Amino acid sequence: MHYLDLDILLNLDKMAGLLSGDPSHQEMLESGSYSSSRDNLVEPDNSSFNWFFTRNEIEENSPSRRDGIDLKKENKFRTSYGTFIQDLGMRLEVPQATIATAIIFCHRFFLHQSHAKNDRWTIAIACMFLAGKVEGTPRSLWNVILISYELRYRKAVQGHNQRILVFKQQRELILLGERVVLSTLGFDLIVHHPYKPLIKAIKNFKVEKKKALLQAAWNFVNDGLRTSLFLQFKSHHIAAGAIFLAAKFVQVELPTDGEVVWWQEFDVTPRQLIGL
């Protein structure tokens, strides 16, 4: 689990920089971030493509399935590269939003490309390198390659000459992987995350165990990154689902305010919450 500094995250004045790196860059990408309706909790629909599908569509129409890779194996691949990117991002000391963007890029890539024809580790590293630039938190290709090599092969790269050798061996492969990812995604690099609406909503809740609720919801979101959840639901729906599960987990009763209940702010129905 990836733990967060709850005191910082509950301070929304500091939140944007922590989650997104350069706030001005994020604003440019998202054209104003979250819409003003629904108290800024609902993500805008400004992507060039539809990136959301039903679970059956994802499982049955997978290019990997057509190449003979069964569902169980593909789910294992999805979990493995998600965990790898999470570990790589933490080693590179990038924000969680950058890590999440990299994982979602990888998920979207394998919606259209087969695991049988693409090395998931190369694609994962390329997505991490790309996500750093997209989110305004770039890391040098040198660091990305060397740290990912150590994580993948579970051994340190000893000596300057060995580092140069590893870098030269991997450099063109990762840059080619980045170009293939960009082409496959149609250069649509807009990704919205559940973190901002989740934090904003919980900050405004008048409930006990607020920090525990936020931590549990945050962990549920990050666990979901290793599944196809982010290919099925929009970010504000995932935020609502994480809050719903977290409230049950920490045994907190979520607030209602007159005729408006908390989940309506996320433009989600009770049936959708249960489906999440």
Short mmCIF file of C-alpha atoms in Angstrom, two decimals:
data_model
loop_
_atom_site.label_atom_id
_atom_site.label_comp_id
_atom_site.label_asym_id
_atom_site.label_seq_id
_atom_site.Cartn_x
_atom_site.Cartn_y
_atom_site.Cartn_z
CA MET A 1 0.00 0.00 0.00
CA HIS A 2 1.13 3.56 -0.73
CA TYR A 3 0.63 5.74 2.33
CA LEU A 4 0.13 9.46 2.16
CA ASP A 5 0.71 12.44 4.40
CA LEU A 6 -2.86 12.98 5.50
CA ASP A 7 -2.27 16.35 7.16
CA ILE A 8 -0.89 17.74 3.90
CA LEU A 9 -3.57 16.20 1.73
CA LEU A 10 -6.35 17.55 3.91
CA ASN A 11 -4.95 21.02 3.24
CA LEU A 12 -6.33 21.75 -0.21
CA ASP A 13 -4.08 24.77 -0.66
CA LYS A 14 -1.15 22.37 -0.92
CA MET A 15 -2.96 19.56 -2.66
CA ALA A 16 -2.60 20.56 -6.32
CA GLY A 17 1.17 20.73 -6.23
CA LEU A 18 1.50 17.42 -4.40
CA LEU A 19 -0.79 15.50 -6.72
CA SER A 20 0.05 16.99 -10.08
CA GLY A 21 3.54 18.39 -9.90
CA ASP A 22 3.33 21.63 -11.88
CA PRO A 23 -0.21 23.02 -11.42
CA SER A 24 0.09 25.30 -14.45
CA HIS A 25 0.96 22.32 -16.66
CA GLN A 26 -1.97 20.33 -15.33
CA GLU A 27 -4.29 23.27 -15.92
CA MET A 28 -3.11 23.47 -19.52
CA LEU A 29 -3.78 19.75 -20.04
CA GLU A 30 -7.16 19.65 -18.36
CA SER A 31 -8.51 23.05 -19.49
CA GLY A 32 -9.58 24.13 -16.05
CA SER A 33 -9.45 20.83 -14.22
CA TYR A 34 -12.80 19.81 -12.72
CA SER A 35 -16.03 21.46 -13.81
CA SER A 36 -17.68 23.97 -11.51
CA SER A 37 -20.93 22.01 -11.42
CA ARG A 38 -21.39 19.30 -8.81
CA ASP A 39 -19.03 21.24 -6.51
CA ASN A 40 -15.99 20.46 -8.70
CA LEU A 41 -16.26 16.71 -8.09
CA VAL A 42 -17.20 15.55 -11.61
CA GLU A 43 -14.52 15.20 -14.29
CA PRO A 44 -15.07 17.07 -17.56
CA ASP A 45 -15.55 15.14 -20.78
CA ASN A 46 -12.69 16.61 -22.83
CA SER A 47 -10.93 13.52 -24.13
CA SER A 48 -10.65 12.86 -27.85
CA PHE A 49 -11.57 9.19 -27.41
CA ASN A 50 -13.92 7.03 -25.43
CA TRP A 51 -11.69 5.15 -22.99
CA PHE A 52 -14.48 3.48 -21.00
CA PHE A 53 -15.89 0.06 -21.70
CA THR A 54 -17.93 -2.60 -19.94
CA ARG A 55 -16.17 -5.40 -18.15
CA ASN A 56 -17.40 -7.89 -20.75
CA GLU A 57 -16.11 -5.74 -23.61
CA ILE A 58 -12.68 -5.51 -21.97
CA GLU A 59 -12.49 -9.22 -21.24
CA GLU A 60 -13.99 -10.57 -24.46
CA ASN A 61 -12.54 -8.17 -27.05
CA SER A 62 -8.99 -8.10 -25.76
CA PRO A 63 -6.30 -8.36 -28.48
CA SER A 64 -4.42 -10.65 -26.10
CA ARG A 65 -7.39 -13.01 -26.01
CA ARG A 66 -7.35 -13.26 -29.79
CA ASP A 67 -3.68 -14.24 -29.53
CA GLY A 68 -4.43 -17.10 -27.16
CA ILE A 69 -3.75 -15.42 -23.80
CA ASP A 70 -6.54 -16.32 -21.40
CA LEU A 71 -8.26 -13.93 -19.00
CA LYS A 72 -6.49 -15.21 -15.89
CA LYS A 73 -3.08 -14.69 -17.46
CA GLU A 74 -3.93 -11.23 -18.77
CA ASN A 75 -5.19 -10.18 -15.33
CA LYS A 76 -1.90 -11.43 -13.89
CA PHE A 77 0.00 -9.35 -16.46
CA ARG A 78 -2.11 -6.29 -15.60
CA THR A 79 -1.37 -6.69 -11.90
CA SER A 80 2.33 -7.25 -12.51
CA TYR A 81 2.96 -4.17 -14.62
CA GLY A 82 0.76 -2.07 -12.31
CA THR A 83 2.83 -3.12 -9.31
CA PHE A 84 6.05 -2.57 -11.26
CA ILE A 85 5.07 0.98 -12.25
CA GLN A 86 4.00 1.77 -8.69
CA ASP A 87 7.38 0.61 -7.35
CA LEU A 88 9.26 2.39 -10.13
CA GLY A 89 7.42 5.65 -9.51
CA MET A 90 8.13 5.51 -5.80
CA ARG A 91 11.82 4.89 -6.50
CA LEU A 92 11.82 7.83 -8.90
CA GLU A 93 10.05 9.93 -6.24
CA VAL A 94 7.26 11.15 -8.51
CA PRO A 95 3.77 12.05 -7.21
CA GLN A 96 1.09 9.37 -7.01
CA ALA A 97 -0.84 11.11 -9.81
CA THR A 98 2.11 10.58 -12.16
CA ILE A 99 2.27 6.90 -11.20
CA ALA A 100 -1.47 6.55 -11.79
CA THR A 101 -1.18 8.24 -15.19
CA ALA A 102 1.55 5.80 -16.21
CA ILE A 103 -0.53 2.80 -15.17
CA ILE A 104 -3.59 4.09 -17.01
CA PHE A 105 -1.51 4.70 -20.14
CA CYS A 106 -0.42 1.07 -19.91
CA HIS A 107 -4.00 -0.16 -19.44
CA ARG A 108 -5.17 1.84 -22.45
CA PHE A 109 -2.27 0.57 -24.55
CA PHE A 110 -3.20 -3.06 -23.92
CA LEU A 111 -6.81 -2.34 -24.82
CA HIS A 112 -5.53 -2.06 -28.39
CA GLN A 113 -2.33 -4.10 -28.38
CA SER A 114 -1.63 -7.71 -27.47
CA HIS A 115 0.63 -8.91 -24.69
CA ALA A 116 1.74 -11.62 -27.11
CA LYS A 117 3.34 -9.01 -29.37
CA ASN A 118 4.52 -6.40 -26.84
CA ASP A 119 6.82 -6.77 -23.85
CA ARG A 120 4.87 -5.41 -20.88
CA TRP A 121 8.00 -4.33 -19.02
CA THR A 122 9.23 -2.20 -21.91
CA ILE A 123 5.78 -0.64 -22.33
CA ALA A 124 5.51 -0.03 -18.58
CA ILE A 125 8.87 1.76 -18.49
CA ALA A 126 7.96 3.82 -21.54
CA CYS A 127 4.64 4.78 -19.94
CA MET A 128 6.42 5.89 -16.76
CA PHE A 129 8.85 8.02 -18.77
CA LEU A 130 5.98 9.54 -20.78
CA ALA A 131 3.74 10.14 -17.75
CA GLY A 132 6.47 12.10 -16.01
CA LYS A 133 6.55 14.56 -18.90
CA VAL A 134 2.78 14.73 -19.25
CA GLU A 135 2.25 15.46 -15.53
CA GLY A 136 5.08 18.01 -15.34
CA THR A 137 7.25 15.77 -13.16
CA PRO A 138 9.82 14.50 -15.68
CA ARG A 139 12.64 12.18 -14.74
CA SER A 140 15.74 11.69 -16.86
CA LEU A 141 15.78 8.70 -19.17
CA TRP A 142 19.06 7.70 -17.49
CA ASN A 143 17.36 7.37 -14.08
CA VAL A 144 14.25 5.73 -15.48
CA ILE A 145 16.28 3.07 -17.29
CA LEU A 146 18.74 2.30 -14.50
CA ILE A 147 16.16 2.16 -11.71
CA SER A 148 13.73 0.10 -13.78
CA TYR A 149 16.57 -2.31 -14.65
CA GLU A 150 17.38 -2.78 -10.97
CA LEU A 151 13.70 -3.36 -10.14
CA ARG A 152 13.12 -5.77 -12.99
CA TYR A 153 16.22 -7.90 -12.48
CA ARG A 154 16.46 -7.34 -8.72
CA LYS A 155 20.12 -6.44 -8.74
CA ALA A 156 22.07 -3.20 -8.60
CA VAL A 157 23.97 -1.94 -11.61
CA GLN A 158 27.58 -1.83 -10.39
CA GLY A 159 30.13 0.65 -11.71
CA HIS A 160 29.93 3.53 -14.18
CA ASN A 161 30.85 1.40 -17.19
CA GLN A 162 28.10 -1.08 -16.43
CA ARG A 163 25.58 1.75 -16.07
CA ILE A 164 26.57 3.15 -19.45
CA LEU A 165 26.24 -0.31 -21.02
CA VAL A 166 22.75 -0.86 -19.57
CA PHE A 167 21.66 2.63 -20.65
CA LYS A 168 22.91 2.15 -24.22
CA GLN A 169 21.22 -1.24 -24.45
CA GLN A 170 17.85 0.08 -23.25
CA ARG A 171 17.74 3.67 -24.54
CA GLU A 172 16.49 3.10 -28.09
CA LEU A 173 14.11 0.34 -26.95
CA ILE A 174 12.39 2.61 -24.41
CA LEU A 175 12.22 5.56 -26.81
CA LEU A 176 10.72 3.28 -29.45
CA GLY A 177 8.26 2.00 -26.84
CA GLU A 178 7.27 5.59 -26.04
CA ARG A 179 6.54 6.28 -29.72
CA VAL A 180 4.47 3.11 -30.01
CA VAL A 181 2.49 4.08 -26.88
CA LEU A 182 1.86 7.59 -28.24
CA SER A 183 0.69 6.20 -31.58
CA THR A 184 -1.55 3.58 -29.94
CA LEU A 185 -3.15 6.17 -27.65
CA GLY A 186 -3.71 8.49 -30.59
CA PHE A 187 -1.72 11.14 -28.71
CA ASP A 188 -4.68 11.49 -26.32
CA LEU A 189 -2.81 11.99 -23.05
CA ILE A 190 -5.57 13.49 -20.92
CA VAL A 191 -6.11 11.44 -17.77
CA HIS A 192 -8.28 12.38 -14.80
CA HIS A 193 -7.73 10.89 -11.37
CA PRO A 194 -10.01 10.25 -8.37
CA TYR A 195 -7.62 11.88 -5.87
CA LYS A 196 -8.79 15.49 -6.07
CA PRO A 197 -12.56 14.86 -5.81
CA LEU A 198 -11.93 12.22 -3.14
CA ILE A 199 -9.88 14.58 -0.97
CA LYS A 200 -12.20 17.54 -1.54
CA ALA A 201 -15.29 15.54 -0.58
CA ILE A 202 -13.81 13.97 2.55
CA LYS A 203 -12.38 17.30 3.68
CA ASN A 204 -15.91 18.72 3.66
CA PHE A 205 -17.51 15.75 5.44
CA LYS A 206 -18.48 16.30 9.05
CA VAL A 207 -17.59 12.83 10.24
CA GLU A 208 -15.36 11.17 12.78
CA LYS A 209 -12.26 9.23 11.73
CA LYS A 210 -11.74 11.57 8.78
CA LYS A 211 -8.06 10.68 8.38
CA ALA A 212 -8.77 6.97 8.57
CA LEU A 213 -11.56 7.37 6.01
CA LEU A 214 -9.24 9.22 3.63
CA GLN A 215 -6.43 6.70 4.03
CA ALA A 216 -8.72 3.75 3.38
CA ALA A 217 -10.31 5.43 0.34
CA TRP A 218 -6.87 6.36 -1.02
CA ASN A 219 -5.72 2.74 -0.68
CA PHE A 220 -8.84 1.43 -2.43
CA VAL A 221 -8.16 3.79 -5.35
CA ASN A 222 -4.55 2.62 -5.64
CA ASP A 223 -5.56 -1.04 -5.40
CA GLY A 224 -8.00 -0.42 -8.25
CA LEU A 225 -5.15 0.76 -10.47
CA ARG A 226 -3.98 -2.84 -10.79
CA THR A 227 -7.34 -3.91 -12.25
CA SER A 228 -9.46 -2.87 -15.24
CA LEU A 229 -11.50 -0.53 -13.01
CA PHE A 230 -10.07 2.62 -14.60
CA LEU A 231 -11.11 1.33 -18.03
CA GLN A 232 -14.70 0.90 -16.87
CA PHE A 233 -15.49 3.96 -14.74
CA LYS A 234 -14.76 7.68 -14.73
CA SER A 235 -12.54 9.08 -12.01
CA HIS A 236 -15.31 10.73 -9.96
CA HIS A 237 -17.27 7.47 -9.91
CA ILE A 238 -14.18 5.63 -8.66
CA ALA A 239 -13.72 8.30 -5.99
CA ALA A 240 -17.31 7.82 -4.84
CA GLY A 241 -16.92 4.04 -4.82
CA ALA A 242 -13.70 4.28 -2.81
CA ILE A 243 -15.39 6.53 -0.24
CA PHE A 244 -18.35 4.14 -0.05
CA LEU A 245 -16.10 1.12 0.60
CA ALA A 246 -13.84 3.06 2.97
CA ALA A 247 -16.80 4.13 5.07
CA LYS A 248 -17.80 0.51 5.53
CA PHE A 249 -14.21 -0.49 6.25
CA VAL A 250 -13.60 2.10 8.98
CA GLN A 251 -17.25 2.01 10.14
CA VAL A 252 -18.14 5.62 9.47
CA GLU A 253 -21.64 6.82 8.62
CA LEU A 254 -21.44 9.16 5.66
CA PRO A 255 -23.35 12.43 6.00
CA THR A 256 -26.57 13.56 4.39
CA ASP A 257 -27.63 17.19 4.16
CA GLY A 258 -31.35 17.61 3.86
CA GLU A 259 -32.52 16.36 0.49
CA VAL A 260 -28.97 16.06 -0.89
CA VAL A 261 -26.92 13.01 0.03
CA TRP A 262 -23.15 12.77 -0.40
CA TRP A 263 -23.09 10.54 -3.46
CA GLN A 264 -25.23 12.91 -5.52
CA GLU A 265 -22.29 15.33 -5.61
CA PHE A 266 -20.42 12.71 -7.66
CA ASP A 267 -23.23 12.32 -10.21
CA VAL A 268 -23.45 8.63 -9.33
CA THR A 269 -26.38 6.40 -8.39
CA PRO A 270 -26.54 3.86 -5.54
CA ARG A 271 -26.65 1.05 -8.11
CA GLN A 272 -23.44 2.33 -9.70
CA LEU A 273 -21.80 2.51 -6.28
CA ILE A 274 -22.62 -1.12 -5.62
CA GLY A 275 -21.37 -2.02 -9.13
CA LEU A 276 -18.02 -0.44 -8.39
#
